[in-house]
Structure formats: structure tokens, C-alpha cells
Amino acid sequence: MKKIKLALLIILSVIILAGCGKSAKEEFFDYTKKNVTENSSNDISMTIKDIKLTTDMKDSPEANVMVTQLKDIKVTGSMQHDVSEKATNTKLNIEALGQKIPLEFISKNDDMYFSLDIFRGISKIASQFNSELPSDEKTLSAFDGKYLKLSDADTLEIDSKSATNLTKEFQKEVSNYFTSLDEERFTKENDVVTFKLTKKDVVVLAEKFNTLSKSKKEYKEFVIPDFDEMIKNLPKALDAKFNLNTKTNDLAVALTSTFDKKDEGFIDSIEVLYNYKPNDKQVAIKLPAKKEIVNVKEIEAILAPYLSDELDEELDEELDGDFNMADDEFKELVKELEKEDFSSFSAAESDELLEEYEPLLTEKQYKTIEKIFKNK
């Protein structure tokens, strides 16, 4: 997953480059400049065009069923950008495993809101894999029409201001890099400008991102851990082909990833198609009303009955297995608990949590945990 995220970070950055002029290269960047400097509204879609299995898995019924399910995944929606309001609204519908899942992001300045209407679809899909999530109408309806404010400090463990500043600086790096590319990499036939992005480009831009993250103290949290290992584990080949129709402003992107046999996966290569087509649906972008916004603690409260039952089951399983917590496991537990904020817990709630842990701990370990809960 990290491989795909890193690749998409670089590929999506191409869409926000700046430039001017009339050569094939400059026409391509005219389009990208227009999309970030003027109001825009686009229909977008994503489909998986092809998946090739490795030679040893071509006759596997299980692998072929999975490929069929993956190829059935479709994403459609729209993306709207209001320059004067510094706002965007992205609405997607994901079709997967017989379910339709709505996905919506609304942003303005540094604030971003995520629609929780997605929860119903996720719950239904999870049930197909015997991974139980709350599915009762009371719980599901509590999420309907609600939004999580992603920029809240208790939601993201990152500094949103630093993230915004880093993004702006990285966009400049991306712009400078693509401006320096040879004209020959951009070709035009009739009204279509074609440009190809390669794995080499992805690696260069990833290196620029990591170098930039190391350049200032405020960006330190964004440095990619185990960077060399991540680059080493990228797909064997990674190619993105951009086709821009300069008359209609339709943009088609074909992303192909080819994996190395040593990865020991069942997929040899996968080709994904993205399409962006301008529409005339520009309307005012509305932010969620105050009553529609929930925070992480409110979500946890809604899910508390379910999470509590799940925890009880896990603890019962551990106890039935004559569980003893090793020192290294206990140290990890302490690290995780010290990160949590128990200040809002009542004395009764703290005591209840301690009771859950007590059978798993030695007397010394229990006193350490008790001190963490009581001091928060």
C-alpha cells in the first residue's frame, strides 16, 4: 500500500503544475495552471482496465475470482474548485463487492471535512468477510449526514499548518522539475497532447520531497521513514501516460504498475484508468453546518458499546489461553497508553479499564498502568 501511496503522491502532483506557452509541453501545463487558478468542475472516474496474474497463479480459481472482483471496482464522481473561496468539494461513488459507497471531502483554506455517510457501505462489505462492524440502524443512522473535521488536533497527529506550507513548497519543486524536462517527452497528435511519467520521475520527486521534509524543523514529522527501503520496494516498473485533449480539456491517465517476481504476490501487473472531464455543474460549495460536525470522541461514544463487547471477547480469549504478558509486550502497551488522553475519563471509567487489564498483568505491571490512568 505504501508503494501505491507514494506513487500517487507524485502522479497527482503533476496535475498542479504551472506553465504557459504553445508547445506540446507548454499546452499541457497551460491546462494544469488553469485548473488551479480558475474555478473548475470536473466529472472524474476510475476503472481497473487489466490485471495480469503471475505465471504460477494463472490457473488458480481463488486468484481469478479475486481479479474479477477487483476489476468490477468502479469509482465515479465530481471534483469542484472555487478559487475565490479557496474551497474544494470532491464527491465520489465507489462500487465494490455489490455495494455503493459514497465518499465526500469538503475543504476550505486549511480545514477539511470528511463525510461519514461512507460507514453504511463499509459495514456491509465488512460483514461479507466476517469482520463485524456495527450494522444496527440506530448506530448507522447516527453517522448519516455527519462530517468529521479532519483538521482538528484530536483527529490528525500532524500540524496542519506545517502540512500546508510543505505542500506549497513541494508544488514548486514539482513545477521546477517538470519545467526542466525535455520537450521531446511531450508529443501532440491532432488535438491530443501525450506525456509519460516513469518510475525514474517518481523516485526523483520522492527524493525531493524527503529532502524538503528534512530541510526545516517544522517539517520533520513528514520525513518518510525507511526511505531507501520504500524506494527499493516500489514496483519494478511504474508508468503513467497522460492524454490531454486541448479542445475539450478532457484528461485521461493510464497508470500501469508491474511487479517483481521476488515480491511473491499473485499479480504480475495492473493497469488503472483515470478520466477527468469538465462539466457545467459549478455551484457554491457549502461547508457542513455546526450541528453536522462531529469529533473523534463523539464517534468513539457512538461505537463504545460495540468496542467494549469486542474488547471483552478478546480478553476472554487471551485468558482462556493462559495468557502472560511478556516484558517487551508490556513496554509497548505502556508506550501506547502514554500517548492517549484519559483526562475526560471519570474515576469509574478508569477503574473499569483497570479491571479489564488486571488479569493480564503482574502486580508490578498493574501499578504502572494504574499510575498512567490516575495521572491523566
Short mmCIF file of N, CA and C in Angstrom, two decimals, residues 123-239:
data_model
loop_
_atom_site.label_atom_id
_atom_site.label_comp_id
_atom_site.label_asym_id
_atom_site.label_seq_id
_atom_site.Cartn_x
_atom_site.Cartn_y
_atom_site.Cartn_z
N SER A 123 -19.64 -1.05 6.47
CA SER A 123 -20.18 -2.04 7.39
C SER A 123 -20.72 -3.26 6.64
N LYS A 124 -21.40 -3.01 5.50
CA LYS A 124 -21.96 -4.12 4.71
C LYS A 124 -20.86 -4.97 4.08
N ILE A 125 -19.82 -4.31 3.56
CA ILE A 125 -18.71 -5.05 2.95
C ILE A 125 -17.97 -5.86 4.01
N ALA A 126 -17.74 -5.25 5.18
CA ALA A 126 -17.03 -5.95 6.26
C ALA A 126 -17.76 -7.22 6.67
N SER A 127 -19.10 -7.17 6.65
CA SER A 127 -19.88 -8.35 7.04
C SER A 127 -19.68 -9.52 6.08
N GLN A 128 -19.33 -9.22 4.81
CA GLN A 128 -19.07 -10.28 3.83
C GLN A 128 -17.79 -11.05 4.15
N PHE A 129 -16.91 -10.43 4.92
CA PHE A 129 -15.64 -11.07 5.28
C PHE A 129 -15.62 -11.48 6.75
N ASN A 130 -16.82 -11.59 7.32
CA ASN A 130 -16.95 -11.98 8.72
C ASN A 130 -16.19 -11.07 9.67
N SER A 131 -16.00 -9.82 9.24
CA SER A 131 -15.37 -8.82 10.10
C SER A 131 -16.49 -7.90 10.56
N GLU A 132 -16.96 -8.12 11.76
CA GLU A 132 -18.17 -7.44 12.21
C GLU A 132 -17.92 -5.98 12.57
N LEU A 133 -18.76 -5.14 12.01
CA LEU A 133 -18.84 -3.74 12.39
C LEU A 133 -20.28 -3.48 12.78
N PRO A 134 -20.56 -2.44 13.56
CA PRO A 134 -21.94 -2.15 13.93
C PRO A 134 -22.82 -2.04 12.68
N SER A 135 -23.93 -2.77 12.65
CA SER A 135 -24.81 -2.75 11.48
C SER A 135 -26.26 -2.46 11.84
N ASP A 136 -26.52 -2.20 13.13
CA ASP A 136 -27.88 -1.89 13.53
C ASP A 136 -28.25 -0.48 13.08
N GLU A 137 -29.53 -0.26 12.79
CA GLU A 137 -29.99 1.01 12.24
C GLU A 137 -29.71 2.19 13.17
N LYS A 138 -29.81 2.00 14.46
CA LYS A 138 -29.57 3.09 15.40
C LYS A 138 -28.14 3.61 15.28
N THR A 139 -27.17 2.69 15.21
CA THR A 139 -25.77 3.09 15.11
C THR A 139 -25.48 3.72 13.75
N LEU A 140 -25.97 3.07 12.68
CA LEU A 140 -25.69 3.56 11.33
C LEU A 140 -26.31 4.94 11.10
N SER A 141 -27.54 5.15 11.56
CA SER A 141 -28.21 6.43 11.35
C SER A 141 -27.52 7.56 12.09
N ALA A 142 -26.76 7.23 13.14
CA ALA A 142 -26.05 8.27 13.90
C ALA A 142 -24.94 8.90 13.06
N PHE A 143 -24.50 8.19 12.00
CA PHE A 143 -23.44 8.71 11.13
C PHE A 143 -24.00 9.43 9.90
N ASP A 144 -25.26 9.20 9.60
CA ASP A 144 -25.86 9.78 8.39
C ASP A 144 -25.83 11.31 8.44
N GLY A 145 -25.33 11.91 7.35
CA GLY A 145 -25.32 13.37 7.25
C GLY A 145 -24.30 14.06 8.15
N LYS A 146 -23.41 13.29 8.77
CA LYS A 146 -22.41 13.86 9.67
C LYS A 146 -21.04 13.93 8.99
N TYR A 147 -20.22 14.87 9.47
CA TYR A 147 -18.88 15.07 8.93
C TYR A 147 -17.86 15.09 10.06
N LEU A 148 -16.70 14.50 9.78
CA LEU A 148 -15.57 14.57 10.71
C LEU A 148 -14.63 15.66 10.22
N LYS A 149 -14.28 16.59 11.10
CA LYS A 149 -13.37 17.66 10.73
C LYS A 149 -11.94 17.13 10.85
N LEU A 150 -11.32 16.84 9.72
CA LEU A 150 -10.00 16.20 9.71
C LEU A 150 -8.90 17.12 10.21
N SER A 151 -9.11 18.42 10.17
CA SER A 151 -8.05 19.34 10.59
C SER A 151 -8.03 19.56 12.09
N ASP A 152 -8.98 18.96 12.83
CA ASP A 152 -8.96 19.09 14.28
C ASP A 152 -7.72 18.42 14.85
N ALA A 153 -7.19 18.99 15.92
CA ALA A 153 -5.96 18.48 16.52
C ALA A 153 -6.13 17.06 17.03
N ASP A 154 -7.35 16.71 17.47
CA ASP A 154 -7.56 15.36 18.02
C ASP A 154 -7.85 14.33 16.93
N THR A 155 -7.87 14.78 15.66
CA THR A 155 -8.13 13.86 14.55
C THR A 155 -6.85 13.46 13.85
N LEU A 156 -6.01 14.44 13.51
CA LEU A 156 -4.75 14.17 12.83
C LEU A 156 -3.59 14.43 13.77
N GLU A 157 -2.65 13.52 13.81
CA GLU A 157 -1.48 13.70 14.66
C GLU A 157 -0.39 14.45 13.91
N ILE A 158 -0.80 15.48 13.14
CA ILE A 158 0.16 16.29 12.40
C ILE A 158 -0.24 17.75 12.54
N ASP A 159 0.72 18.62 12.30
CA ASP A 159 0.49 20.06 12.32
C ASP A 159 -0.04 20.45 10.94
N SER A 160 -1.34 20.83 10.86
CA SER A 160 -1.95 21.12 9.57
C SER A 160 -1.31 22.33 8.89
N LYS A 161 -0.85 23.31 9.68
CA LYS A 161 -0.20 24.49 9.09
C LYS A 161 1.11 24.10 8.42
N SER A 162 1.88 23.25 9.11
CA SER A 162 3.15 22.78 8.55
C SER A 162 2.90 21.96 7.29
N ALA A 163 1.83 21.14 7.32
CA ALA A 163 1.49 20.31 6.16
C ALA A 163 1.15 21.19 4.96
N THR A 164 0.41 22.27 5.20
CA THR A 164 0.05 23.19 4.11
C THR A 164 1.28 23.86 3.53
N ASN A 165 2.17 24.33 4.41
CA ASN A 165 3.39 25.00 3.95
C ASN A 165 4.29 24.06 3.17
N LEU A 166 4.40 22.83 3.66
CA LEU A 166 5.23 21.84 2.97
C LEU A 166 4.65 21.52 1.59
N THR A 167 3.34 21.39 1.52
CA THR A 167 2.69 21.11 0.24
C THR A 167 2.98 22.20 -0.78
N LYS A 168 2.89 23.45 -0.36
CA LYS A 168 3.15 24.57 -1.26
C LYS A 168 4.59 24.55 -1.77
N GLU A 169 5.53 24.28 -0.87
CA GLU A 169 6.94 24.23 -1.28
C GLU A 169 7.21 23.06 -2.21
N PHE A 170 6.56 21.94 -1.93
CA PHE A 170 6.77 20.77 -2.77
C PHE A 170 6.19 21.00 -4.16
N GLN A 171 5.07 21.71 -4.24
CA GLN A 171 4.48 22.01 -5.55
C GLN A 171 5.46 22.82 -6.41
N LYS A 172 6.19 23.72 -5.77
CA LYS A 172 7.19 24.50 -6.51
C LYS A 172 8.30 23.59 -7.02
N GLU A 173 8.72 22.63 -6.18
CA GLU A 173 9.75 21.67 -6.59
C GLU A 173 9.27 20.84 -7.79
N VAL A 174 8.01 20.41 -7.73
CA VAL A 174 7.43 19.62 -8.82
C VAL A 174 7.37 20.45 -10.09
N SER A 175 6.92 21.71 -9.96
CA SER A 175 6.83 22.59 -11.12
C SER A 175 8.19 22.80 -11.77
N ASN A 176 9.21 23.07 -10.94
CA ASN A 176 10.56 23.28 -11.47
C ASN A 176 11.09 22.03 -12.16
N TYR A 177 10.78 20.87 -11.59
CA TYR A 177 11.27 19.62 -12.17
C TYR A 177 10.68 19.39 -13.56
N PHE A 178 9.37 19.54 -13.69
CA PHE A 178 8.73 19.28 -14.97
C PHE A 178 9.03 20.36 -16.00
N THR A 179 9.28 21.58 -15.53
CA THR A 179 9.68 22.63 -16.45
C THR A 179 11.03 22.30 -17.09
N SER A 180 11.87 21.58 -16.35
CA SER A 180 13.21 21.25 -16.84
C SER A 180 13.23 20.04 -17.78
N LEU A 181 12.12 19.34 -17.93
CA LEU A 181 12.10 18.14 -18.78
C LEU A 181 12.22 18.51 -20.26
N ASP A 182 12.77 17.58 -21.02
CA ASP A 182 12.94 17.80 -22.46
C ASP A 182 11.59 17.91 -23.16
N GLU A 183 11.54 18.78 -24.15
CA GLU A 183 10.33 18.97 -24.95
C GLU A 183 9.91 17.65 -25.61
N GLU A 184 10.89 16.79 -25.92
CA GLU A 184 10.60 15.55 -26.65
C GLU A 184 9.70 14.60 -25.87
N ARG A 185 9.62 14.78 -24.57
CA ARG A 185 8.79 13.89 -23.77
C ARG A 185 7.30 14.24 -23.91
N PHE A 186 7.02 15.38 -24.53
CA PHE A 186 5.64 15.81 -24.75
C PHE A 186 5.37 15.80 -26.26
N THR A 187 4.41 15.01 -26.68
CA THR A 187 4.09 14.94 -28.11
C THR A 187 2.63 15.33 -28.34
N LYS A 188 2.33 15.76 -29.57
CA LYS A 188 0.96 16.14 -29.89
C LYS A 188 0.55 15.57 -31.23
N GLU A 189 -0.63 14.92 -31.22
CA GLU A 189 -1.20 14.39 -32.47
C GLU A 189 -2.64 14.86 -32.54
N ASN A 190 -2.97 15.57 -33.61
CA ASN A 190 -4.28 16.22 -33.73
C ASN A 190 -4.46 17.17 -32.54
N ASP A 191 -5.45 16.92 -31.69
CA ASP A 191 -5.67 17.82 -30.56
C ASP A 191 -5.20 17.23 -29.23
N VAL A 192 -4.53 16.08 -29.27
CA VAL A 192 -4.17 15.37 -28.05
C VAL A 192 -2.68 15.47 -27.73
N VAL A 193 -2.39 16.03 -26.55
CA VAL A 193 -1.01 16.10 -26.06
C VAL A 193 -0.77 14.89 -25.15
N THR A 194 0.32 14.19 -25.40
CA THR A 194 0.65 13.00 -24.62
C THR A 194 1.96 13.20 -23.86
N PHE A 195 1.94 12.78 -22.60
CA PHE A 195 3.13 12.87 -21.76
C PHE A 195 3.21 11.60 -20.93
N LYS A 196 4.41 11.07 -20.78
CA LYS A 196 4.60 9.86 -19.99
C LYS A 196 5.45 10.11 -18.75
N LEU A 197 4.95 9.66 -17.64
CA LEU A 197 5.66 9.73 -16.36
C LEU A 197 6.23 8.35 -16.09
N THR A 198 7.49 8.27 -15.64
CA THR A 198 8.14 6.98 -15.42
C THR A 198 8.51 6.78 -13.95
N LYS A 199 8.94 5.58 -13.64
CA LYS A 199 9.38 5.29 -12.28
C LYS A 199 10.55 6.19 -11.88
N LYS A 200 11.41 6.50 -12.83
CA LYS A 200 12.55 7.38 -12.54
C LYS A 200 12.07 8.74 -12.06
N ASP A 201 11.01 9.27 -12.68
CA ASP A 201 10.44 10.55 -12.26
C ASP A 201 9.90 10.46 -10.84
N VAL A 202 9.22 9.35 -10.56
CA VAL A 202 8.64 9.14 -9.23
C VAL A 202 9.74 9.15 -8.17
N VAL A 203 10.84 8.44 -8.45
CA VAL A 203 11.94 8.36 -7.49
C VAL A 203 12.58 9.73 -7.27
N VAL A 204 12.82 10.46 -8.36
CA VAL A 204 13.44 11.80 -8.24
C VAL A 204 12.57 12.72 -7.39
N LEU A 205 11.26 12.72 -7.65
CA LEU A 205 10.36 13.60 -6.92
C LEU A 205 10.19 13.14 -5.47
N ALA A 206 10.23 11.84 -5.24
CA ALA A 206 10.16 11.34 -3.86
C ALA A 206 11.39 11.79 -3.08
N GLU A 207 12.54 11.75 -3.73
CA GLU A 207 13.78 12.22 -3.09
C GLU A 207 13.69 13.71 -2.77
N LYS A 208 13.11 14.48 -3.69
CA LYS A 208 12.95 15.92 -3.46
C LYS A 208 12.02 16.17 -2.27
N PHE A 209 10.94 15.39 -2.19
CA PHE A 209 10.01 15.53 -1.08
C PHE A 209 10.70 15.23 0.24
N ASN A 210 11.47 14.15 0.29
CA ASN A 210 12.12 13.77 1.55
C ASN A 210 13.20 14.78 1.94
N THR A 211 13.93 15.29 0.94
CA THR A 211 14.96 16.30 1.21
C THR A 211 14.32 17.57 1.76
N LEU A 212 13.20 17.95 1.17
CA LEU A 212 12.47 19.14 1.63
C LEU A 212 11.96 18.93 3.05
N SER A 213 11.48 17.74 3.35
CA SER A 213 10.96 17.44 4.69
C SER A 213 12.06 17.53 5.75
N LYS A 214 13.29 17.26 5.34
CA LYS A 214 14.42 17.33 6.27
C LYS A 214 15.01 18.74 6.39
N SER A 215 14.56 19.65 5.53
CA SER A 215 15.17 20.98 5.45
C SER A 215 14.77 21.93 6.59
N LYS A 216 13.62 21.68 7.20
CA LYS A 216 13.15 22.56 8.27
C LYS A 216 12.63 21.73 9.44
N LYS A 217 12.81 22.27 10.61
CA LYS A 217 12.39 21.57 11.82
C LYS A 217 10.88 21.32 11.81
N GLU A 218 10.11 22.29 11.30
CA GLU A 218 8.65 22.17 11.30
C GLU A 218 8.15 21.06 10.37
N TYR A 219 9.02 20.59 9.44
CA TYR A 219 8.62 19.54 8.51
C TYR A 219 9.10 18.15 8.95
N LYS A 220 9.77 18.09 10.06
CA LYS A 220 10.43 16.85 10.48
C LYS A 220 9.47 15.66 10.53
N GLU A 221 8.21 15.91 10.96
CA GLU A 221 7.27 14.80 11.12
C GLU A 221 6.84 14.18 9.78
N PHE A 222 7.17 14.86 8.66
CA PHE A 222 6.77 14.36 7.35
C PHE A 222 7.87 13.59 6.63
N VAL A 223 9.04 13.49 7.25
CA VAL A 223 10.13 12.73 6.66
C VAL A 223 9.69 11.27 6.49
N ILE A 224 9.90 10.71 5.31
CA ILE A 224 9.49 9.33 5.03
C ILE A 224 10.41 8.36 5.76
N PRO A 225 9.88 7.56 6.69
CA PRO A 225 10.73 6.60 7.41
C PRO A 225 11.20 5.49 6.47
N ASP A 226 12.39 4.99 6.72
CA ASP A 226 12.94 3.89 5.89
C ASP A 226 12.81 4.22 4.41
N PHE A 227 13.23 5.44 4.05
CA PHE A 227 13.05 5.93 2.68
C PHE A 227 13.69 5.01 1.65
N ASP A 228 14.94 4.64 1.87
CA ASP A 228 15.65 3.79 0.90
C ASP A 228 14.93 2.46 0.69
N GLU A 229 14.41 1.91 1.78
CA GLU A 229 13.70 0.63 1.70
C GLU A 229 12.40 0.80 0.92
N MET A 230 11.72 1.93 1.12
CA MET A 230 10.48 2.19 0.40
C MET A 230 10.73 2.30 -1.11
N ILE A 231 11.79 3.02 -1.46
CA ILE A 231 12.13 3.16 -2.89
C ILE A 231 12.48 1.80 -3.48
N LYS A 232 13.22 1.03 -2.71
CA LYS A 232 13.62 -0.30 -3.17
C LYS A 232 12.41 -1.19 -3.42
N ASN A 233 11.33 -0.98 -2.65
CA ASN A 233 10.14 -1.83 -2.75
C ASN A 233 9.07 -1.28 -3.70
N LEU A 234 9.39 -0.23 -4.43
CA LEU A 234 8.46 0.24 -5.44
C LEU A 234 8.27 -0.84 -6.50
N PRO A 235 7.17 -0.81 -7.25
CA PRO A 235 7.00 -1.78 -8.34
C PRO A 235 8.20 -1.76 -9.28
N LYS A 236 8.44 -2.88 -9.93
CA LYS A 236 9.58 -2.98 -10.86
C LYS A 236 9.48 -1.91 -11.94
N ALA A 237 8.27 -1.67 -12.41
CA ALA A 237 8.04 -0.63 -13.43
C ALA A 237 6.79 0.14 -13.04
N LEU A 238 6.83 1.43 -13.29
CA LEU A 238 5.70 2.29 -12.96
C LEU A 238 5.60 3.34 -14.06
N ASP A 239 4.51 3.30 -14.81
CA ASP A 239 4.34 4.21 -15.94
C ASP A 239 2.96 4.85 -15.90
#
